[in-house]
Short mmCIF file of C-alpha atoms in Angstrom, two decimals:
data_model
loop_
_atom_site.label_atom_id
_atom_site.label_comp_id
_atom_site.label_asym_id
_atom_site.label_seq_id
_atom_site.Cartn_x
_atom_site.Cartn_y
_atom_site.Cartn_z
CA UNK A 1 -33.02 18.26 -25.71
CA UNK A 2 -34.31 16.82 -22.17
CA UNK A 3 -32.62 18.83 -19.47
CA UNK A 4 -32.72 18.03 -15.89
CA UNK A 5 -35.43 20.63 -15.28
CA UNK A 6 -37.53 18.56 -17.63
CA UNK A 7 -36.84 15.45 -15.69
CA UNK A 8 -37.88 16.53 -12.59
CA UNK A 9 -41.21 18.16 -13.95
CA UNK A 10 -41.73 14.67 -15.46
CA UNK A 11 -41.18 12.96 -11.74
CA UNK A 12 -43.88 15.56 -10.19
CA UNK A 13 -46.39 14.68 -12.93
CA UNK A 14 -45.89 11.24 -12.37
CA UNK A 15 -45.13 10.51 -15.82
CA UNK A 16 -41.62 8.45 -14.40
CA UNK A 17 -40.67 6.30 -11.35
CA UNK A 18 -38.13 6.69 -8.94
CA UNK A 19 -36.35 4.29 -10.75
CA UNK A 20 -36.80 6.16 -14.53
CA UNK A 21 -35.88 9.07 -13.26
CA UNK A 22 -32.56 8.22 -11.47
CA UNK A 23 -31.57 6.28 -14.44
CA UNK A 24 -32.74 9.17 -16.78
CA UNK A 25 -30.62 11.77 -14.20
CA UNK A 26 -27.58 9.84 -14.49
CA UNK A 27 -27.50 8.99 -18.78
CA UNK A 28 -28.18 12.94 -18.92
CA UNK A 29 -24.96 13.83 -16.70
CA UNK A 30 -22.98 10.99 -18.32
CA UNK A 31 -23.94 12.60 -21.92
CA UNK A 32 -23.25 16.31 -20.63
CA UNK A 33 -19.73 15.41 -19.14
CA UNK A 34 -18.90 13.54 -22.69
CA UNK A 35 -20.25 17.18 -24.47
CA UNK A 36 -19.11 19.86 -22.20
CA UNK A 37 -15.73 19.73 -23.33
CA UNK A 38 -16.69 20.82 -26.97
CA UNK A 39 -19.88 22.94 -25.62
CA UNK A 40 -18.23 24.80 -24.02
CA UNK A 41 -15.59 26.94 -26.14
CA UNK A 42 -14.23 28.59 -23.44
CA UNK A 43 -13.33 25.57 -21.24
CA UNK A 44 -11.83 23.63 -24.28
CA UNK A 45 -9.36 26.50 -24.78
CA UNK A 46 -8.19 26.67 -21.28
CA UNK A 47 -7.51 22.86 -21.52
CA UNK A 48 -5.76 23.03 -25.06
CA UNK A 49 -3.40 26.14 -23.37
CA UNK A 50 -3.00 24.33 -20.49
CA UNK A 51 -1.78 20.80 -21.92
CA UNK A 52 0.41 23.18 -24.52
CA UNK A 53 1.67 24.96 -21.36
CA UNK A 54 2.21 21.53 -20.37
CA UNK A 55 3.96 20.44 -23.02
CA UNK A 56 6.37 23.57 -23.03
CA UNK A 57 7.32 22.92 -19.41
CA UNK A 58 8.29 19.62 -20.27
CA UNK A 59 10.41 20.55 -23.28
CA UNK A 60 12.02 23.20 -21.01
CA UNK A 61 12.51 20.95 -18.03
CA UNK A 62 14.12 18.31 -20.31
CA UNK A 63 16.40 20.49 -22.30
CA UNK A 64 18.08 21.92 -19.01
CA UNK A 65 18.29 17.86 -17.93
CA UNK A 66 20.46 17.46 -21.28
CA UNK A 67 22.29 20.39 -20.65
CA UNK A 68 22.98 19.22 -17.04
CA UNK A 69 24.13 15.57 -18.11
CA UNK A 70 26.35 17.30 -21.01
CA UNK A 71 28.11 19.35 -18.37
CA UNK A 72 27.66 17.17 -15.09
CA UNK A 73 31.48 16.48 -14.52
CA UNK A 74 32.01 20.30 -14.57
CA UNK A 75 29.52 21.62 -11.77
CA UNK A 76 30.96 21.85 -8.59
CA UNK A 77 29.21 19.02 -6.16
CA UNK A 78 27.80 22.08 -4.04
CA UNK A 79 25.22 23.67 -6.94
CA UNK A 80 24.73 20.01 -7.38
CA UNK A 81 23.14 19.00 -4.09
CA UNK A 82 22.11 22.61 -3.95
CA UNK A 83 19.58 21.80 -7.40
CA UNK A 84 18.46 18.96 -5.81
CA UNK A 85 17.39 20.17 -2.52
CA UNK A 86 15.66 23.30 -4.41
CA UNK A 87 13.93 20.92 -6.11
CA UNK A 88 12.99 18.73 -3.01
CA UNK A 89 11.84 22.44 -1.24
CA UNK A 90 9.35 23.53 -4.33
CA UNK A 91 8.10 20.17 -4.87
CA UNK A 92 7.17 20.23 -0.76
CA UNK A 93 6.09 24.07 -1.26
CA UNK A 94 3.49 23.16 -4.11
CA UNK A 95 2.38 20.10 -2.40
CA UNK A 96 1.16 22.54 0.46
CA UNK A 97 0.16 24.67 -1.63
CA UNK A 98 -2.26 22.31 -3.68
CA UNK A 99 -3.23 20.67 -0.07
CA UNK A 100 -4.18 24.26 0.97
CA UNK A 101 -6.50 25.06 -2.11
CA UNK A 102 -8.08 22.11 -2.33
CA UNK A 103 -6.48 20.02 -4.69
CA UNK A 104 -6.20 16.76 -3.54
CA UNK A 105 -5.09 14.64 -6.96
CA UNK A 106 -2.51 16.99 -7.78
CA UNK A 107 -0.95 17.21 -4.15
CA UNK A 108 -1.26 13.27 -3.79
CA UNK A 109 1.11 13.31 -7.29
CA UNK A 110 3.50 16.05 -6.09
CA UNK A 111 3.73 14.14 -2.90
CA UNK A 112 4.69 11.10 -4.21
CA UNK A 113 7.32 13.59 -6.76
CA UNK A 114 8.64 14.70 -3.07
CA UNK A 115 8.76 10.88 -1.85
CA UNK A 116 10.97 10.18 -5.27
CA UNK A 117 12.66 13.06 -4.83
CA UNK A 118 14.07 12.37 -1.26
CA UNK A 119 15.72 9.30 -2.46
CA UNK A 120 17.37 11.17 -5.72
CA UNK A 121 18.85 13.73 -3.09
CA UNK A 122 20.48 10.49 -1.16
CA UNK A 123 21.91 9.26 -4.55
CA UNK A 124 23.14 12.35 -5.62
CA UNK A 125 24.55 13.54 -2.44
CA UNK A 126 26.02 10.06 -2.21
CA UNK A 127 27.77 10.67 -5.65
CA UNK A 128 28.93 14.13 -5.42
CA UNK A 129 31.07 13.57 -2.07
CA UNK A 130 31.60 10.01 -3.01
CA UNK A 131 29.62 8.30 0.06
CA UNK A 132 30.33 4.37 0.75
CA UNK A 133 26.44 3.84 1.76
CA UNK A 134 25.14 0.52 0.47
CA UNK A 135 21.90 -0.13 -0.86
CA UNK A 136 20.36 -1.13 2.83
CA UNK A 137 21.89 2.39 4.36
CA UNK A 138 20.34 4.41 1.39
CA UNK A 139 17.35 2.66 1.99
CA UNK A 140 17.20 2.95 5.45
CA UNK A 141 17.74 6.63 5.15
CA UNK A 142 15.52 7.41 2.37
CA UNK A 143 12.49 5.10 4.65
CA UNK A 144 13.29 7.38 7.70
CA UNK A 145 13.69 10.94 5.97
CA UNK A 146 10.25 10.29 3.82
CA UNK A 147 8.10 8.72 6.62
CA UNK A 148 6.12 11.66 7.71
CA UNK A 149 5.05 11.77 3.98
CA UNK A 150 2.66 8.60 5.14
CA UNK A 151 1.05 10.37 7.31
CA UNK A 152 -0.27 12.94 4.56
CA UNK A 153 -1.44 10.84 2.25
CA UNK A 154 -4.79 9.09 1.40
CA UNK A 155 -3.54 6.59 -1.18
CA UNK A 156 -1.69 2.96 -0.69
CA UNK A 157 1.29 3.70 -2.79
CA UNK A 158 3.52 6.06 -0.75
CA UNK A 159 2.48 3.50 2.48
CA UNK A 160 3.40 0.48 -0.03
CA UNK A 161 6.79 2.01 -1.06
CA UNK A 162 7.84 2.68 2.56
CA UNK A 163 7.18 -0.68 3.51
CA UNK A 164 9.18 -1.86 0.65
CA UNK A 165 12.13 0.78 1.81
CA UNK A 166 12.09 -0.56 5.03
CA UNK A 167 12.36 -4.35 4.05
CA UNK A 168 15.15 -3.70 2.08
CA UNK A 169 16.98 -2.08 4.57
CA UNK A 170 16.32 -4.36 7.10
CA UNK A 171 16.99 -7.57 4.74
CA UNK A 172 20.10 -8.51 6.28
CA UNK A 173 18.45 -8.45 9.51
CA UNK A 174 15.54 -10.14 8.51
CA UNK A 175 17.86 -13.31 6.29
CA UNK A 176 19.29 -14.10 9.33
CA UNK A 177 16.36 -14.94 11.33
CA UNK A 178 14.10 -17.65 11.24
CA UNK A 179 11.86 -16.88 8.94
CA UNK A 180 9.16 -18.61 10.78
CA UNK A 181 10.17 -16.03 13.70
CA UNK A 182 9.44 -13.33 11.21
CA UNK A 183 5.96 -14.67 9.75
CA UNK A 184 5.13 -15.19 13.58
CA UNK A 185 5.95 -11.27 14.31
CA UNK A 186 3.61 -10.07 10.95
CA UNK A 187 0.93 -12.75 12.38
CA UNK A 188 1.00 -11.04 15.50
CA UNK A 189 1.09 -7.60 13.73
CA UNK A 190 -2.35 -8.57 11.94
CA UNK A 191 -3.74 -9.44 14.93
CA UNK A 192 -3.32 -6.16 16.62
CA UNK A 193 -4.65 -3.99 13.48
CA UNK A 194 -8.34 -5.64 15.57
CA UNK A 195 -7.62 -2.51 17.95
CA UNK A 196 -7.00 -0.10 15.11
CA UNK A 197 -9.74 1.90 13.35
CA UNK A 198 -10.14 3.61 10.06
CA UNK A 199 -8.68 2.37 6.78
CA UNK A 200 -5.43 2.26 8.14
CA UNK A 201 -6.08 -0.67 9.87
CA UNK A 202 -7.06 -2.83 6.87
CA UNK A 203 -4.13 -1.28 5.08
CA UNK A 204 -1.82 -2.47 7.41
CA UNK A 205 -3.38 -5.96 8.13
CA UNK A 206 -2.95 -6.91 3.65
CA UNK A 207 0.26 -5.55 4.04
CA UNK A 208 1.11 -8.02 7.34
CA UNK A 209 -0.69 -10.66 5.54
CA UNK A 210 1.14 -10.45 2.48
CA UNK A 211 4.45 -10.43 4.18
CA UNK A 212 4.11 -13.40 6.25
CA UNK A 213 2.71 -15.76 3.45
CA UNK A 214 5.90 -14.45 1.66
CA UNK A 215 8.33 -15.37 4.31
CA UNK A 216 6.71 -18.83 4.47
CA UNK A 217 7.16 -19.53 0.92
CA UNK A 218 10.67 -17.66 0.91
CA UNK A 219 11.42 -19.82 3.80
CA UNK A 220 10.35 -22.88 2.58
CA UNK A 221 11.84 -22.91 -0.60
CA UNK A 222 15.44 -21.91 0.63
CA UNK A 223 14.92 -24.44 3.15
CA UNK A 224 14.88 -27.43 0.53
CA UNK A 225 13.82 -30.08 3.05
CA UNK A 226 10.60 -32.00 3.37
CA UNK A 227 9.07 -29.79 5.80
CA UNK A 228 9.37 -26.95 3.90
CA UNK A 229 7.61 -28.99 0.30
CA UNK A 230 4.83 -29.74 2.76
CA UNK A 231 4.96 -25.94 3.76
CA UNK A 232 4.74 -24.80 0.21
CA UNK A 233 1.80 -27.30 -0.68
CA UNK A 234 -0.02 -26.78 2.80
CA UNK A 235 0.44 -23.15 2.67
CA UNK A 236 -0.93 -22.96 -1.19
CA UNK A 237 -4.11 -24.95 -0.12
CA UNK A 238 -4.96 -22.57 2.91
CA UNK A 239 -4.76 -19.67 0.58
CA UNK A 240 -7.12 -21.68 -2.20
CA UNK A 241 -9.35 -22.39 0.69
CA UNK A 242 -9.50 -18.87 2.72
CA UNK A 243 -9.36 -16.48 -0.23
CA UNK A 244 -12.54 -18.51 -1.35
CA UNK A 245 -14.53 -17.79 1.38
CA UNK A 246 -17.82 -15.73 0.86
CA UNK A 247 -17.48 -11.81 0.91
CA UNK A 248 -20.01 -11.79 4.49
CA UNK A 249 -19.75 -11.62 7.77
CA UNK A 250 -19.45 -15.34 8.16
CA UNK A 251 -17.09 -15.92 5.81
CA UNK A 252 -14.80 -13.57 7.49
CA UNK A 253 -15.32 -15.34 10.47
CA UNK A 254 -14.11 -18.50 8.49
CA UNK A 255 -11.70 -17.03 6.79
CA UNK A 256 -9.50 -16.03 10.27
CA UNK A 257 -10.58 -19.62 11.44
CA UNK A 258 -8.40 -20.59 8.33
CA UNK A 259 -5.67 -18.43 9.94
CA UNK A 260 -5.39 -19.61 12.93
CA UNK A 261 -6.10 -23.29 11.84
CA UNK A 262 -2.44 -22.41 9.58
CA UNK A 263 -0.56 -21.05 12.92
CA UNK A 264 -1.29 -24.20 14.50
CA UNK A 265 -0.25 -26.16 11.57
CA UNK A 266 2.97 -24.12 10.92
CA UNK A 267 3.94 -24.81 14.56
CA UNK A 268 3.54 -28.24 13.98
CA UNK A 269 6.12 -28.00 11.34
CA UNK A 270 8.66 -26.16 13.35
CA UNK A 271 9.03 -29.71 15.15
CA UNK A 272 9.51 -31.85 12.51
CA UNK A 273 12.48 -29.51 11.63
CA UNK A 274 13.43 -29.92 14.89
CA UNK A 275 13.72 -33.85 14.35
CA UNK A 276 17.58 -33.37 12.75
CA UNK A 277 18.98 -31.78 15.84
CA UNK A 278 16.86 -32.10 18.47
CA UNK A 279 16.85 -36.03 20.43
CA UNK A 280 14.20 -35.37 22.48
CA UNK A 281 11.22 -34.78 19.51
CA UNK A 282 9.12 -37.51 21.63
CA UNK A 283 8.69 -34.72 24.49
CA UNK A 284 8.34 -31.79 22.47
CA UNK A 285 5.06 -33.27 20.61
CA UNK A 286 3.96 -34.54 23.91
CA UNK A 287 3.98 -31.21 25.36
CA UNK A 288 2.71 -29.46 21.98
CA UNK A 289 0.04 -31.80 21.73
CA UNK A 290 -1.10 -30.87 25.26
CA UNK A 291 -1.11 -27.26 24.36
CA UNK A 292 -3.23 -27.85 21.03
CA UNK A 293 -5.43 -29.97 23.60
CA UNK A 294 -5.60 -27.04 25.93
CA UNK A 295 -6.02 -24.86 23.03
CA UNK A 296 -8.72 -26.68 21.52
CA UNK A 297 -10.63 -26.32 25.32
CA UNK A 298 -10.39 -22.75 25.32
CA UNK A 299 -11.28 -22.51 21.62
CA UNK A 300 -14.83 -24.01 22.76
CA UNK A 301 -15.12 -23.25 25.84
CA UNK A 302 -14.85 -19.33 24.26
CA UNK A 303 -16.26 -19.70 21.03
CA UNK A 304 -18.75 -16.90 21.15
CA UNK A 305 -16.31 -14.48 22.69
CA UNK A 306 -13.68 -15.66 19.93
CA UNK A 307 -16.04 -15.04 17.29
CA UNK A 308 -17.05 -11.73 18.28
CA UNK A 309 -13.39 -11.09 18.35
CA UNK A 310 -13.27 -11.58 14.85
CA UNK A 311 -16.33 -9.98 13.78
CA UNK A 312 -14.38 -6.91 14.82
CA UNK A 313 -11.74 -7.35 12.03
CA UNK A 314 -15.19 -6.83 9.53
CA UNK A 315 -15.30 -2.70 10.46
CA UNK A 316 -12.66 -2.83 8.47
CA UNK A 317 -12.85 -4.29 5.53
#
């Protein structure tokens, strides 16, 4: 059997390429990771006990849950909230612990564990001293007591969730403003991610994105008017057009051009709702269409400066 030895023996001979060889290297690593579970005797037999240590854990872990449930009414609400917190603390402690040794898959899982866990604590406090939270306090609560949990992790689903936990608890909030108001603030948001670095920034700029093209079609559908069917179907065609711009620097430059070409156009809209209460519509277009004239001025009077502007999203992404 070739071993790597032999391959690089073969590369100082001559007898391969660069290219050979690196495509020789990798097939032999590929066919030693399939193999060196059954190669190596010792290895397989710490994976078999440890998946039948596994196993037993599980079997353990779900017999005390039946137990529990069997006998829930009886336990006193203290050892109740008491379980749960001690099961809060050691899934915390073994995150840390795993963080500490090295171990980052295993403490990204018993983060998010922790993450779940903080919002089974609300419920069950909530139930054993019969709490009148609704849904948006839990949520609300749950959101602030697991946000430094963000801050630890390196994956999109714990910064996903809490975005999710706050938008819940905020809904009310959020219904009863105009939802153009709303897509305007996540705009702005997206905007400001330019002066952000790292992947955080394109995290947060999807996550802005996504949320204002949902208000807008939220918005436009409750609306049921004919500004908001010409939303919908304007809205639909900027996303057909931007999310089909080329992966490169220039079509990132055209894709925000798409953006802001939408702003303007959403804008526009906001007057024609206007129309049904507002008598004066004549003056308000007069005076928007001046500032899209004024805009359009700076647009090319700037135009290299605005570009470089949003090269500087591409660091990103």
């Amino acid at each position: 059997m070739t071993t790597e030895h032999d391959l690089i023996q073969m590369k100082q001979k001559g007898a391969l390429t660069d290219d050979e060889f690196l495509k020789a290297l990798t097939q032999l690593q590929i066919k030693e990771r399939k193999s060196s579970f059954w190669s190596d005797p010792e290895k397989a037999r710490k994976k078999i006990l440890f998946s039948i240590a596994l196993l037993g854990i599980f079997s353990v872990l779900a017999g005390l849950g039946l137990i529990i449930a069997a006998n829930w009414a009886s336990i006193p609400a203290i050892l109740k909230v008491g379980g749960g917190l001690s099961c809060l603390a050691t899934s915390l402690v073994i995150t840390s612990f795993f963080k500490n040794n090295s171990k980052p898959l295993w403490m990204e899982a018993f983060l998010f564990i922790s993450f779940l866990l903080i919002g089974g604590n609300i419920a069950l406090i909530q139930q054993s001293y019969h709490l009148s939270l609704s849904w948006q306090e839990g949520s609300l609560a749950w959101w602030i007591l697991s946000l430094p949990l963000v801050f630890f992790t390196k994956y999109r689903l714990i910064p996903l969730c809490s975005v999710a936990l706050l938008g819940f608890s905020i809904w009310d909030i959020i219904w009863n403003m105009n939802y153009m108001l709303v897509a305007g603030l996540m705009f702005v948001l997206m905007m400001l991610t330019h002066f952000f670095k790292g992947s955080f920034a394109k995290l947060l700029r999807d996550i802005t994105f996504i949320a204002a093209i949902f208000c807008l079609y939220a918005g436009d559908i409750i609306a049921n008017s004919g500004a908001g069917m010409v939303g919908v179907i304007t809205t639909t065609l900027f996303l057909i057009f931007a999310l089909n711009t080329p992966k490169t620097e220039d079509g990132t430059v055209k894709y925000y051009n798409y953006i802001f070409l939408l702003v303007a156009w959403r804008i526009f809209l906001l007057f024609w709702n206007a129309y049904y209460n507002l008598t004066n519509i004549g003056i308000l277009l007069i005076v928007f269409g001046i500032i899209l004239l004024a805009g359009a001025g700076l647009y090319t009077y700037y135009f290299k400066q605005i570009q470089d502007f949003i090269r500087g999203f591409i660091k990103h992404e």
